[in-house]
Short mmCIF file of C-alpha atoms in Angstrom, two decimals:
data_model
loop_
_atom_site.label_atom_id
_atom_site.label_comp_id
_atom_site.label_asym_id
_atom_site.label_seq_id
_atom_site.Cartn_x
_atom_site.Cartn_y
_atom_site.Cartn_z
CA MET A 1 38.54 -37.22 58.77
CA SER A 2 38.66 -39.65 61.69
CA HIS A 3 41.65 -40.85 63.62
CA THR A 4 42.17 -44.16 65.31
CA VAL A 5 44.50 -44.46 68.27
CA ILE A 6 45.99 -47.84 69.00
CA GLU A 7 47.55 -48.22 72.42
CA THR A 8 50.61 -50.39 72.66
CA ALA A 9 52.92 -51.13 75.54
CA ASP A 10 54.99 -48.07 74.56
CA ASN A 11 52.18 -45.50 74.39
CA GLY A 12 49.57 -46.97 76.75
CA PRO A 13 48.17 -45.05 79.72
CA PHE A 14 50.17 -44.99 82.92
CA GLU A 15 48.79 -44.75 86.41
CA GLY A 16 50.14 -41.21 86.83
CA ASP A 17 48.45 -39.91 83.62
CA GLY A 18 45.06 -39.49 85.25
CA VAL A 19 43.63 -42.28 83.08
CA PRO A 20 42.14 -45.07 85.15
CA THR A 21 43.76 -48.41 84.40
CA VAL A 22 42.30 -51.81 85.10
CA ALA A 23 44.56 -54.69 85.90
CA ILE A 24 43.29 -57.95 84.50
CA ARG A 25 43.18 -60.46 87.30
CA ILE A 26 43.50 -64.08 86.36
CA ASP A 27 42.15 -66.37 89.03
CA ALA A 28 43.23 -69.99 88.62
CA ASP A 29 40.26 -71.23 90.64
CA HIS A 30 37.71 -69.22 88.65
CA ARG A 31 35.55 -71.36 86.45
CA GLY A 32 33.56 -69.81 83.64
CA SER A 33 29.93 -70.51 83.07
CA ILE A 34 29.28 -74.19 82.42
CA PRO A 35 27.64 -74.84 79.06
CA ALA A 36 24.17 -76.34 79.13
CA GLY A 37 23.89 -80.10 79.23
CA GLY A 38 24.73 -82.58 81.92
CA ILE A 39 22.94 -84.24 84.79
CA ARG A 40 20.35 -82.35 86.75
CA ASP A 41 18.05 -84.08 89.23
CA GLY A 42 19.15 -87.50 87.94
CA VAL A 43 18.23 -86.68 84.32
CA LEU A 44 20.66 -86.25 81.40
CA TYR A 45 20.18 -83.09 79.33
CA PHE A 46 21.70 -82.21 75.95
CA GLN A 47 21.39 -79.33 73.49
CA ARG A 48 19.74 -79.12 70.08
CA CYS A 49 20.46 -76.33 67.61
CA ARG A 50 17.33 -74.34 66.85
CA TRP A 51 18.56 -73.61 63.31
CA CYS A 52 19.76 -76.94 61.92
CA HIS A 53 18.45 -79.31 64.67
CA THR A 54 21.86 -80.89 65.32
CA SER A 55 22.07 -82.48 68.77
CA VAL A 56 25.25 -81.85 70.80
CA PHE A 57 26.49 -82.22 74.36
CA ARG A 58 28.05 -79.33 76.28
CA ARG A 59 28.85 -77.04 73.36
CA LEU A 60 28.66 -73.27 73.06
CA LEU A 61 28.35 -73.31 69.28
CA CYS A 62 26.65 -75.69 66.89
CA PRO A 63 29.43 -77.65 65.08
CA VAL A 64 27.39 -77.69 61.85
CA CYS A 65 26.07 -74.14 61.38
CA GLY A 66 27.89 -72.18 64.10
CA SER A 67 24.71 -70.95 65.78
CA THR A 68 24.64 -70.08 69.48
CA ASP A 69 20.87 -70.54 69.64
CA MET A 70 20.68 -73.88 71.46
CA ALA A 71 17.66 -75.46 73.16
CA GLU A 72 18.09 -77.83 76.09
CA GLU A 73 16.32 -81.19 75.82
CA ARG A 74 15.94 -84.22 78.03
CA SER A 75 17.70 -87.44 77.00
CA ASP A 76 16.30 -90.94 77.47
CA GLY A 77 19.72 -91.93 78.81
CA ILE A 78 20.21 -94.91 76.48
CA GLY A 79 23.17 -95.28 74.17
CA VAL A 80 25.66 -97.63 72.50
CA ILE A 81 29.39 -97.77 73.19
CA HIS A 82 31.38 -96.41 70.22
CA HIS A 83 34.86 -96.68 71.77
CA VAL A 84 36.12 -97.94 75.12
CA THR A 85 39.40 -97.68 77.01
CA VAL A 86 40.26 -99.30 80.33
CA VAL A 87 42.13 -96.75 82.40
CA GLY A 88 44.51 -98.15 84.99
CA ARG A 89 45.31 -96.02 87.98
CA SER A 90 48.31 -96.17 90.29
CA ALA A 91 45.98 -96.05 93.28
CA GLY A 92 42.57 -97.64 93.05
CA LYS A 93 40.79 -99.96 90.67
CA PRO A 94 40.93 -99.63 86.88
CA ARG A 95 37.84 -98.20 85.22
CA ALA A 96 36.29 -98.20 81.77
CA MET A 97 35.98 -94.84 79.98
CA ALA A 98 33.85 -94.88 76.84
CA ILE A 99 32.60 -92.67 74.04
CA ILE A 100 28.89 -93.32 73.84
CA ASP A 101 26.55 -92.70 70.90
CA MET A 102 23.25 -91.62 72.43
CA GLN A 103 19.87 -92.37 70.79
CA GLU A 104 19.25 -88.64 70.31
CA GLY A 105 22.28 -88.35 67.99
CA PHE A 106 25.03 -86.86 70.16
CA ARG A 107 28.19 -88.39 71.63
CA LEU A 108 29.64 -88.05 75.08
CA ARG A 109 32.51 -89.45 77.12
CA ALA A 110 31.64 -91.14 80.40
CA ARG A 111 32.56 -93.92 82.78
CA VAL A 112 30.92 -97.33 82.32
CA SER A 113 30.43 -99.53 85.36
CA ALA A 114 30.74 -103.27 84.80
CA VAL A 115 32.15 -106.27 86.58
CA PRO A 116 34.23 -107.75 85.03
CA LEU A 117 35.56 -104.92 82.86
CA ALA A 118 35.86 -107.31 79.90
CA ARG A 119 32.06 -107.08 79.50
CA VAL A 120 32.42 -103.45 78.40
CA CYS A 121 32.87 -103.67 74.63
CA VAL A 122 32.10 -101.74 71.46
CA GLY A 123 28.45 -102.12 70.49
CA ALA A 124 27.18 -102.83 74.02
CA GLN A 125 24.03 -100.96 75.00
CA VAL A 126 24.27 -98.77 78.11
CA ARG A 127 21.86 -96.86 80.33
CA LEU A 128 22.47 -93.76 82.43
CA GLY A 129 23.33 -94.57 86.02
CA PHE A 130 24.86 -92.73 88.93
CA GLY A 131 28.56 -92.19 89.57
CA PRO A 132 30.29 -91.89 92.94
CA GLN A 133 30.35 -88.07 92.56
CA PRO A 134 27.01 -86.18 92.52
CA GLN A 135 27.45 -84.64 89.04
CA GLU A 136 29.52 -87.45 87.49
CA ILE A 137 28.03 -88.97 84.36
CA ALA A 138 28.24 -92.75 84.55
CA PHE A 139 26.57 -95.54 82.61
CA HIS A 140 25.72 -99.17 83.34
CA LEU A 141 25.48 -102.02 80.87
CA CYS A 142 21.93 -102.94 79.87
CA ASP A 143 20.95 -106.54 80.45
CA SER A 144 20.29 -108.23 77.12
#
């Protein structure tokens, strides 16, 4: 016969019981490990599930089969705008944020640089560019 002991707030160990206790420390500035995918050395990387070959961007699990076995691949950096929103800011210039369908089959959200902003529209082809921040993902309109 086996017994299972479940500790609750009423019967848990106390510091004076001789049982070491560990206080869980929550650090607001602590950031967990960043999932694979993103810009590295000016190249966009994404993940592909090794089981079902679904391509995703910055995911821990495959959304189709639930696998954690993901391979990192290099993207060509070319996509088409699926949805776009112009974001106005109280300080600074407005900017275009878009959901982009990449050629490799995954979607991502990124900033699109264009002057004037009216040129950024659904169906426009974009190419990976560089944002003002080192790791910021930004796209530029392709010249047709």
